[in-house]
Amino acid sequence: MRLSLRPFVLPAALAAVGALSVLSFAPINAFPLMWLALAALSWSIGQAGSAKRALALGYAWGLGFFCANIYWIYISLHTFGGMPALMAAGCVFLLSMYMALFPALAAWAARRWIGHRVWRMTLGLPALFTLTEWLRGWLFTGFPWANVGNSQVPMTPLVGYLPVVGVYGAGGLLLLSLGALMAMRGWQRWATGLGVWALGGLLMLMQWTYPVGDPVSVSLAQGNIPQDEKWAEAHYLDNLRTYLNLTAQAQGDIVILPETAIPSFMSDTPTWYLERLVKVVQPRTLVTGVPLSGPHAEEYYNSVTVLTNPKLPMYSKRHLVPFGEFVPLPWLFGWMYHYLNMPLSGFTSGAAEQAPFVIGKHTRLAPDVCYEDAFGREIIKALPDATLLVNVSNLAWFDGSWAAWQQTQMSQARAIETGRYMLRATNTGVTAIIDERGHVLSQLPQNSRGVLEGKAQNFAGTTPYVVWGDWMTLSLSGLLLLCAWLFGRKQ
């Protein structure tokens, strides 16, 4: 009895196409490859003979997609976390298997409930895919890395939709336009497919927010401290000295140091050091990342503080990284603590609502820490009060990967969604100034030590996304599903 490989050819091809999509994200930015990946997924679901087959095809595509897009987690687990190589690779593969369930669910539901008729599939599949992407970014605290809409930032007309429906909506509209161009005929093809892009281009011309006051001068420090030295006691004073020297070099009215630039609890940091930091920057403003201990044992926060104005409330990171800053379901995953050599891996979440830092007459600075800028719905909680966004990060955990570039692309999406400048102060890169339209105005080279000097404009006003968040995208997805159902009844 011979085993036929024919049933596995298409799933293997879809996995390869899904993996190839990693090149559509930063730093390669070959965004048409995302069109190819989604077109292949859409076509295969339409050709699937059953919902079970569609589920398998969607899963194969998702497995290739996520293995390629989150490979950098291996670096933090093995290189810096101390986990054995095979175990670290296995953990990344298991996470990819979990995340692949979401496109698989969209594929199964499309074939099971929508069918293969042209109009129904064209409307229904983008809606289902968008809903499952949103679910992936919400369920079990969410992991929204590699949202397909991010791949189009900031180059294609689809970014015009970000201030309206956010990155989830932009991804759904991309799939809608591709489905229309592939499946429809005549005027329907062009009206639906190209119409989506033309409207996005017109929306790019909209100015949703407006500048307030004169631009402020900013200095963003990048210490380039290797991860294996950052928390080592032998390098503690050298690390403090690095950011003291960079702060002394800074010329901006607002000086920003990255996540945990001070590698000790504020209460344990030498008083002389904090006083020197304040002295070299006064009368200007110094913002820095620093861990804070709470009032109870084993309670500590990944925080950002205005060191030159202790009267301002501190910001504490709200959305913690699973397995990096906390271990979900300790009864199931607690064994990982045995292998992970990660300091402060049991952080406490900050409050859901935290006010921006009030700096001067016009600046209302809203910080977020590292992974938080992957969540558009959380960034908008500081708006419309905030006039300027700041992300502080330490991506040395993933040194040598594309993770820093991908996160910068997400910061660009947050800037477009909110109509605000985004300032990125990082330990190893990418330290950058991003304007309200998502353009990187200036940046420091990765893995270098220095201070990025530049200007940042405060902005006021709101975008539709700030007002409605993801609810508009969820509602439009529901409307598309309703239309698909009505077309089915008519036919």
PDB file of N, CA and C in Angstrom, residues 217-296:
ATOM      1  N   SER A 217      12.071  70.295  21.569  1.00  0.00           N
ATOM      2  CA  SER A 217      13.308  69.556  21.306  1.00  0.00           C
ATOM      3  C   SER A 217      13.386  68.357  22.239  1.00  0.00           C
ATOM      4  N   VAL A 218      13.750  67.212  21.676  1.00  0.00           N
ATOM      5  CA  VAL A 218      13.793  65.967  22.448  1.00  0.00           C
ATOM      6  C   VAL A 218      15.130  65.277  22.233  1.00  0.00           C
ATOM      7  N   SER A 219      15.559  64.537  23.244  1.00  0.00           N
ATOM      8  CA  SER A 219      16.780  63.725  23.185  1.00  0.00           C
ATOM      9  C   SER A 219      16.426  62.310  23.615  1.00  0.00           C
ATOM     10  N   LEU A 220      16.704  61.334  22.767  1.00  0.00           N
ATOM     11  CA  LEU A 220      16.381  59.932  23.045  1.00  0.00           C
ATOM     12  C   LEU A 220      17.687  59.156  23.169  1.00  0.00           C
ATOM     13  N   ALA A 221      17.938  58.596  24.357  1.00  0.00           N
ATOM     14  CA  ALA A 221      19.207  57.922  24.631  1.00  0.00           C
ATOM     15  C   ALA A 221      19.132  56.440  24.286  1.00  0.00           C
ATOM     16  N   GLN A 222      20.222  55.928  23.722  1.00  0.00           N
ATOM     17  CA  GLN A 222      20.342  54.508  23.395  1.00  0.00           C
ATOM     18  C   GLN A 222      21.679  54.012  23.948  1.00  0.00           C
ATOM     19  N   GLY A 223      21.630  53.268  25.061  1.00  0.00           N
ATOM     20  CA  GLY A 223      22.843  52.869  25.764  1.00  0.00           C
ATOM     21  C   GLY A 223      23.578  51.695  25.163  1.00  0.00           C
ATOM     22  N   ASN A 224      22.850  50.837  24.407  1.00  0.00           N
ATOM     23  CA  ASN A 224      23.441  49.662  23.757  1.00  0.00           C
ATOM     24  C   ASN A 224      24.163  48.770  24.762  1.00  0.00           C
ATOM     25  N   ILE A 225      23.481  48.461  25.854  1.00  0.00           N
ATOM     26  CA  ILE A 225      24.035  47.574  26.880  1.00  0.00           C
ATOM     27  C   ILE A 225      23.590  46.145  26.569  1.00  0.00           C
ATOM     28  N   PRO A 226      24.515  45.215  26.350  1.00  0.00           N
ATOM     29  CA  PRO A 226      24.136  43.824  26.037  1.00  0.00           C
ATOM     30  C   PRO A 226      23.264  43.231  27.136  1.00  0.00           C
ATOM     31  N   GLN A 227      22.360  42.357  26.736  1.00  0.00           N
ATOM     32  CA  GLN A 227      21.421  41.800  27.697  1.00  0.00           C
ATOM     33  C   GLN A 227      22.118  40.989  28.784  1.00  0.00           C
ATOM     34  N   ASP A 228      23.217  40.316  28.438  1.00  0.00           N
ATOM     35  CA  ASP A 228      23.902  39.508  29.447  1.00  0.00           C
ATOM     36  C   ASP A 228      24.713  40.361  30.416  1.00  0.00           C
ATOM     37  N   GLU A 229      24.776  41.695  30.172  1.00  0.00           N
ATOM     38  CA  GLU A 229      25.454  42.604  31.090  1.00  0.00           C
ATOM     39  C   GLU A 229      24.477  43.514  31.830  1.00  0.00           C
ATOM     40  N   LYS A 230      23.282  43.635  31.276  1.00  0.00           N
ATOM     41  CA  LYS A 230      22.345  44.639  31.797  1.00  0.00           C
ATOM     42  C   LYS A 230      22.018  44.426  33.269  1.00  0.00           C
ATOM     43  N   TRP A 231      21.819  43.173  33.691  1.00  0.00           N
ATOM     44  CA  TRP A 231      21.410  42.896  35.067  1.00  0.00           C
ATOM     45  C   TRP A 231      22.527  42.276  35.892  1.00  0.00           C
ATOM     46  N   ALA A 232      23.722  42.191  35.297  1.00  0.00           N
ATOM     47  CA  ALA A 232      24.849  41.590  36.020  1.00  0.00           C
ATOM     48  C   ALA A 232      25.396  42.575  37.049  1.00  0.00           C
ATOM     49  N   GLU A 233      25.585  42.094  38.277  1.00  0.00           N
ATOM     50  CA  GLU A 233      26.064  42.961  39.355  1.00  0.00           C
ATOM     51  C   GLU A 233      27.437  43.549  39.036  1.00  0.00           C
ATOM     52  N   ALA A 234      28.278  42.769  38.326  1.00  0.00           N
ATOM     53  CA  ALA A 234      29.626  43.240  38.009  1.00  0.00           C
ATOM     54  C   ALA A 234      29.611  44.442  37.069  1.00  0.00           C
ATOM     55  N   HIS A 235      28.535  44.604  36.318  1.00  0.00           N
ATOM     56  CA  HIS A 235      28.444  45.705  35.347  1.00  0.00           C
ATOM     57  C   HIS A 235      27.505  46.818  35.816  1.00  0.00           C
ATOM     58  N   TYR A 236      27.002  46.699  37.032  1.00  0.00           N
ATOM     59  CA  TYR A 236      25.971  47.634  37.502  1.00  0.00           C
ATOM     60  C   TYR A 236      26.424  49.091  37.421  1.00  0.00           C
ATOM     61  N   LEU A 237      27.577  49.403  37.979  1.00  0.00           N
ATOM     62  CA  LEU A 237      28.051  50.792  37.977  1.00  0.00           C
ATOM     63  C   LEU A 237      28.370  51.276  36.566  1.00  0.00           C
ATOM     64  N   ASP A 238      28.899  50.393  35.727  1.00  0.00           N
ATOM     65  CA  ASP A 238      29.159  50.772  34.337  1.00  0.00           C
ATOM     66  C   ASP A 238      27.867  51.115  33.608  1.00  0.00           C
ATOM     67  N   ASN A 239      26.822  50.348  33.871  1.00  0.00           N
ATOM     68  CA  ASN A 239      25.525  50.615  33.234  1.00  0.00           C
ATOM     69  C   ASN A 239      24.955  51.952  33.698  1.00  0.00           C
ATOM     70  N   LEU A 240      25.070  52.224  35.013  1.00  0.00           N
ATOM     71  CA  LEU A 240      24.608  53.520  35.506  1.00  0.00           C
ATOM     72  C   LEU A 240      25.399  54.651  34.867  1.00  0.00           C
ATOM     73  N   ARG A 241      26.703  54.469  34.758  1.00  0.00           N
ATOM     74  CA  ARG A 241      27.570  55.500  34.198  1.00  0.00           C
ATOM     75  C   ARG A 241      27.234  55.759  32.723  1.00  0.00           C
ATOM     76  N   THR A 242      26.885  54.710  32.000  1.00  0.00           N
ATOM     77  CA  THR A 242      26.546  54.869  30.582  1.00  0.00           C
ATOM     78  C   THR A 242      25.399  55.850  30.396  1.00  0.00           C
ATOM     79  N   TYR A 243      24.320  55.658  31.132  1.00  0.00           N
ATOM     80  CA  TYR A 243      23.164  56.541  30.940  1.00  0.00           C
ATOM     81  C   TYR A 243      23.361  57.904  31.596  1.00  0.00           C
ATOM     82  N   LEU A 244      24.228  57.994  32.588  1.00  0.00           N
ATOM     83  CA  LEU A 244      24.571  59.308  33.128  1.00  0.00           C
ATOM     84  C   LEU A 244      25.332  60.119  32.086  1.00  0.00           C
ATOM     85  N   ASN A 245      26.275  59.481  31.396  1.00  0.00           N
ATOM     86  CA  ASN A 245      27.039  60.177  30.364  1.00  0.00           C
ATOM     87  C   ASN A 245      26.158  60.590  29.188  1.00  0.00           C
ATOM     88  N   LEU A 246      25.262  59.710  28.778  1.00  0.00           N
ATOM     89  CA  LEU A 246      24.357  60.042  27.669  1.00  0.00           C
ATOM     90  C   LEU A 246      23.428  61.183  28.056  1.00  0.00           C
ATOM     91  N   THR A 247      22.952  61.177  29.299  1.00  0.00           N
ATOM     92  CA  THR A 247      22.081  62.259  29.774  1.00  0.00           C
ATOM     93  C   THR A 247      22.828  63.581  29.782  1.00  0.00           C
ATOM     94  N   ALA A 248      24.095  63.552  30.166  1.00  0.00           N
ATOM     95  CA  ALA A 248      24.903  64.770  30.182  1.00  0.00           C
ATOM     96  C   ALA A 248      25.128  65.317  28.773  1.00  0.00           C
ATOM     97  N   GLN A 249      25.166  64.421  27.770  1.00  0.00           N
ATOM     98  CA  GLN A 249      25.362  64.856  26.391  1.00  0.00           C
ATOM     99  C   GLN A 249      24.091  65.440  25.770  1.00  0.00           C
ATOM    100  N   ALA A 250      22.936  65.042  26.284  1.00  0.00           N
ATOM    101  CA  ALA A 250      21.657  65.401  25.680  1.00  0.00           C
ATOM    102  C   ALA A 250      21.427  66.902  25.693  1.00  0.00           C
ATOM    103  N   GLN A 251      20.820  67.400  24.608  1.00  0.00           N
ATOM    104  CA  GLN A 251      20.568  68.830  24.451  1.00  0.00           C
ATOM    105  C   GLN A 251      19.086  69.190  24.488  1.00  0.00           C
ATOM    106  N   GLY A 252      18.197  68.216  24.401  1.00  0.00           N
ATOM    107  CA  GLY A 252      16.775  68.488  24.266  1.00  0.00           C
ATOM    108  C   GLY A 252      16.118  68.975  25.537  1.00  0.00           C
ATOM    109  N   ASP A 253      14.975  69.635  25.375  1.00  0.00           N
ATOM    110  CA  ASP A 253      14.192  70.075  26.534  1.00  0.00           C
ATOM    111  C   ASP A 253      13.582  68.882  27.268  1.00  0.00           C
ATOM    112  N   ILE A 254      13.321  67.801  26.527  1.00  0.00           N
ATOM    113  CA  ILE A 254      12.827  66.561  27.140  1.00  0.00           C
ATOM    114  C   ILE A 254      13.823  65.461  26.800  1.00  0.00           C
ATOM    115  N   VAL A 255      14.437  64.874  27.820  1.00  0.00           N
ATOM    116  CA  VAL A 255      15.412  63.798  27.650  1.00  0.00           C
ATOM    117  C   VAL A 255      14.747  62.499  28.089  1.00  0.00           C
ATOM    118  N   ILE A 256      14.810  61.476  27.243  1.00  0.00           N
ATOM    119  CA  ILE A 256      14.110  60.224  27.522  1.00  0.00           C
ATOM    120  C   ILE A 256      15.103  59.066  27.487  1.00  0.00           C
ATOM    121  N   LEU A 257      15.143  58.294  28.571  1.00  0.00           N
ATOM    122  CA  LEU A 257      15.959  57.084  28.672  1.00  0.00           C
ATOM    123  C   LEU A 257      15.049  55.868  28.505  1.00  0.00           C
ATOM    124  N   PRO A 258      15.578  54.740  28.035  1.00  0.00           N
ATOM    125  CA  PRO A 258      14.712  53.597  27.692  1.00  0.00           C
ATOM    126  C   PRO A 258      14.214  52.797  28.884  1.00  0.00           C
ATOM    127  N   GLU A 259      13.520  51.725  28.585  1.00  0.00           N
ATOM    128  CA  GLU A 259      12.965  50.798  29.580  1.00  0.00           C
ATOM    129  C   GLU A 259      14.064  50.300  30.519  1.00  0.00           C
ATOM    130  N   THR A 260      13.792  50.346  31.815  1.00  0.00           N
ATOM    131  CA  THR A 260      14.732  49.912  32.865  1.00  0.00           C
ATOM    132  C   THR A 260      16.157  50.402  32.602  1.00  0.00           C
ATOM    133  N   ALA A 261      16.263  51.661  32.149  1.00  0.00           N
ATOM    134  CA  ALA A 261      17.599  52.246  31.981  1.00  0.00           C
ATOM    135  C   ALA A 261      18.342  52.215  33.308  1.00  0.00           C
ATOM    136  N   ILE A 262      17.619  52.392  34.407  1.00  0.00           N
ATOM    137  CA  ILE A 262      18.182  52.193  35.749  1.00  0.00           C
ATOM    138  C   ILE A 262      17.892  50.742  36.134  1.00  0.00           C
ATOM    139  N   PRO A 263      18.917  49.874  36.139  1.00  0.00           N
ATOM    140  CA  PRO A 263      18.680  48.428  36.316  1.00  0.00           C
ATOM    141  C   PRO A 263      18.594  48.000  37.774  1.00  0.00           C
ATOM    142  N   SER A 264      17.839  48.731  38.553  1.00  0.00           N
ATOM    143  CA  SER A 264      17.594  48.363  39.950  1.00  0.00           C
ATOM    144  C   SER A 264      16.327  49.073  40.395  1.00  0.00           C
ATOM    145  N   PHE A 265      15.710  48.577  41.457  1.00  0.00           N
ATOM    146  CA  PHE A 265      14.554  49.285  41.992  1.00  0.00           C
ATOM    147  C   PHE A 265      14.952  50.718  42.353  1.00  0.00           C
ATOM    148  N   MET A 266      14.022  51.624  42.155  1.00  0.00           N
ATOM    149  CA  MET A 266      14.291  53.019  42.501  1.00  0.00           C
ATOM    150  C   MET A 266      14.760  53.135  43.956  1.00  0.00           C
ATOM    151  N   SER A 267      14.146  52.373  44.825  1.00  0.00           N
ATOM    152  CA  SER A 267      14.492  52.448  46.252  1.00  0.00           C
ATOM    153  C   SER A 267      15.888  51.906  46.541  1.00  0.00           C
ATOM    154  N   ASP A 268      16.428  51.069  45.643  1.00  0.00           N
ATOM    155  CA  ASP A 268      17.757  50.493  45.840  1.00  0.00           C
ATOM    156  C   ASP A 268      18.840  51.229  45.067  1.00  0.00           C
ATOM    157  N   THR A 269      18.448  52.186  44.248  1.00  0.00           N
ATOM    158  CA  THR A 269      19.417  52.925  43.440  1.00  0.00           C
ATOM    159  C   THR A 269      20.129  53.964  44.307  1.00  0.00           C
ATOM    160  N   PRO A 270      21.452  54.081  44.186  1.00  0.00           N
ATOM    161  CA  PRO A 270      22.182  55.057  45.015  1.00  0.00           C
ATOM    162  C   PRO A 270      21.620  56.468  44.874  1.00  0.00           C
ATOM    163  N   THR A 271      21.421  57.115  45.997  1.00  0.00           N
ATOM    164  CA  THR A 271      20.870  58.470  45.990  1.00  0.00           C
ATOM    165  C   THR A 271      21.752  59.427  45.219  1.00  0.00           C
ATOM    166  N   TRP A 272      23.064  59.269  45.358  1.00  0.00           N
ATOM    167  CA  TRP A 272      23.983  60.168  44.651  1.00  0.00           C
ATOM    168  C   TRP A 272      23.799  60.086  43.142  1.00  0.00           C
ATOM    169  N   TYR A 273      23.468  58.878  42.661  1.00  0.00           N
ATOM    170  CA  TYR A 273      23.300  58.714  41.217  1.00  0.00           C
ATOM    171  C   TYR A 273      22.059  59.440  40.714  1.00  0.00           C
ATOM    172  N   LEU A 274      20.947  59.271  41.415  1.00  0.00           N
ATOM    173  CA  LEU A 274      19.712  59.952  41.023  1.00  0.00           C
ATOM    174  C   LEU A 274      19.897  61.462  41.073  1.00  0.00           C
ATOM    175  N   GLU A 275      20.607  61.944  42.073  1.00  0.00           N
ATOM    176  CA  GLU A 275      20.843  63.376  42.184  1.00  0.00           C
ATOM    177  C   GLU A 275      21.712  63.883  41.035  1.00  0.00           C
ATOM    178  N   ARG A 276      22.712  63.097  40.642  1.00  0.00           N
ATOM    179  CA  ARG A 276      23.564  63.492  39.518  1.00  0.00           C
ATOM    180  C   ARG A 276      22.768  63.527  38.223  1.00  0.00           C
ATOM    181  N   LEU A 277      21.903  62.548  38.003  1.00  0.00           N
ATOM    182  CA  LEU A 277      21.064  62.537  36.795  1.00  0.00           C
ATOM    183  C   LEU A 277      20.229  63.808  36.707  1.00  0.00           C
ATOM    184  N   VAL A 278      19.600  64.152  37.811  1.00  0.00           N
ATOM    185  CA  VAL A 278      18.753  65.346  37.834  1.00  0.00           C
ATOM    186  C   VAL A 278      19.596  66.606  37.627  1.00  0.00           C
ATOM    187  N   LYS A 279      20.766  66.658  38.235  1.00  0.00           N
ATOM    188  CA  LYS A 279      21.607  67.852  38.177  1.00  0.00           C
ATOM    189  C   LYS A 279      22.092  68.142  36.761  1.00  0.00           C
ATOM    190  N   VAL A 280      22.495  67.085  36.015  1.00  0.00           N
ATOM    191  CA  VAL A 280      23.068  67.322  34.685  1.00  0.00           C
ATOM    192  C   VAL A 280      22.009  67.734  33.664  1.00  0.00           C
ATOM    193  N   VAL A 281      20.739  67.494  33.965  1.00  0.00           N
ATOM    194  CA  VAL A 281      19.696  67.808  32.992  1.00  0.00           C
ATOM    195  C   VAL A 281      18.879  69.047  33.341  1.00  0.00           C
ATOM    196  N   GLN A 282      18.841  69.441  34.621  1.00  0.00           N
ATOM    197  CA  GLN A 282      18.036  70.601  35.011  1.00  0.00           C
ATOM    198  C   GLN A 282      18.498  71.868  34.296  1.00  0.00           C
ATOM    199  N   PRO A 283      17.523  72.781  33.968  1.00  0.00           N
ATOM    200  CA  PRO A 283      16.108  72.783  34.369  1.00  0.00           C
ATOM    201  C   PRO A 283      15.197  72.068  33.376  1.00  0.00           C
ATOM    202  N   ARG A 284      15.778  71.220  32.561  1.00  0.00           N
ATOM    203  CA  ARG A 284      14.991  70.494  31.565  1.00  0.00           C
ATOM    204  C   ARG A 284      14.314  69.275  32.215  1.00  0.00           C
ATOM    205  N   THR A 285      13.655  68.462  31.403  1.00  0.00           N
ATOM    206  CA  THR A 285      12.877  67.322  31.904  1.00  0.00           C
ATOM    207  C   THR A 285      13.579  66.020  31.565  1.00  0.00           C
ATOM    208  N   LEU A 286      13.650  65.114  32.538  1.00  0.00           N
ATOM    209  CA  LEU A 286      14.237  63.794  32.329  1.00  0.00           C
ATOM    210  C   LEU A 286      13.206  62.720  32.620  1.00  0.00           C
ATOM    211  N   VAL A 287      12.936  61.875  31.599  1.00  0.00           N
ATOM    212  CA  VAL A 287      12.002  60.753  31.711  1.00  0.00           C
ATOM    213  C   VAL A 287      12.807  59.468  31.578  1.00  0.00           C
ATOM    214  N   THR A 288      12.588  58.534  32.479  1.00  0.00           N
ATOM    215  CA  THR A 288      13.367  57.294  32.419  1.00  0.00           C
ATOM    216  C   THR A 288      12.535  56.088  32.826  1.00  0.00           C
ATOM    217  N   GLY A 289      12.926  54.933  32.295  1.00  0.00           N
ATOM    218  CA  GLY A 289      12.349  53.682  32.734  1.00  0.00           C
ATOM    219  C   GLY A 289      13.095  53.157  33.937  1.00  0.00           C
ATOM    220  N   VAL A 290      12.356  52.614  34.919  1.00  0.00           N
ATOM    221  CA  VAL A 290      12.966  52.098  36.144  1.00  0.00           C
ATOM    222  C   VAL A 290      11.992  51.138  36.821  1.00  0.00           C
ATOM    223  N   PRO A 291      12.466  50.026  37.382  1.00  0.00           N
ATOM    224  CA  PRO A 291      11.567  49.152  38.140  1.00  0.00           C
ATOM    225  C   PRO A 291      11.208  49.792  39.488  1.00  0.00           C
ATOM    226  N   LEU A 292       9.971  49.616  39.897  1.00  0.00           N
ATOM    227  CA  LEU A 292       9.513  50.146  41.179  1.00  0.00           C
ATOM    228  C   LEU A 292       8.985  48.999  42.034  1.00  0.00           C
ATOM    229  N   SER A 293       9.367  48.972  43.289  1.00  0.00           N
ATOM    230  CA  SER A 293       8.835  47.966  44.210  1.00  0.00           C
ATOM    231  C   SER A 293       7.530  48.480  44.805  1.00  0.00           C
ATOM    232  N   GLY A 294       6.577  47.577  45.004  1.00  0.00           N
ATOM    233  CA  GLY A 294       5.284  47.937  45.565  1.00  0.00           C
ATOM    234  C   GLY A 294       5.262  47.787  47.071  1.00  0.00           C
ATOM    235  N   PRO A 295       4.126  48.085  47.672  1.00  0.00           N
ATOM    236  CA  PRO A 295       4.020  48.023  49.134  1.00  0.00           C
ATOM    237  C   PRO A 295       3.999  46.608  49.690  1.00  0.00           C
ATOM    238  N   HIS A 296       3.751  45.620  48.833  1.00  0.00           N
ATOM    239  CA  HIS A 296       3.673  44.239  49.308  1.00  0.00           C
ATOM    240  C   HIS A 296       4.851  43.424  48.772  1.00  0.00           C
TER     241      HIS A 296
END
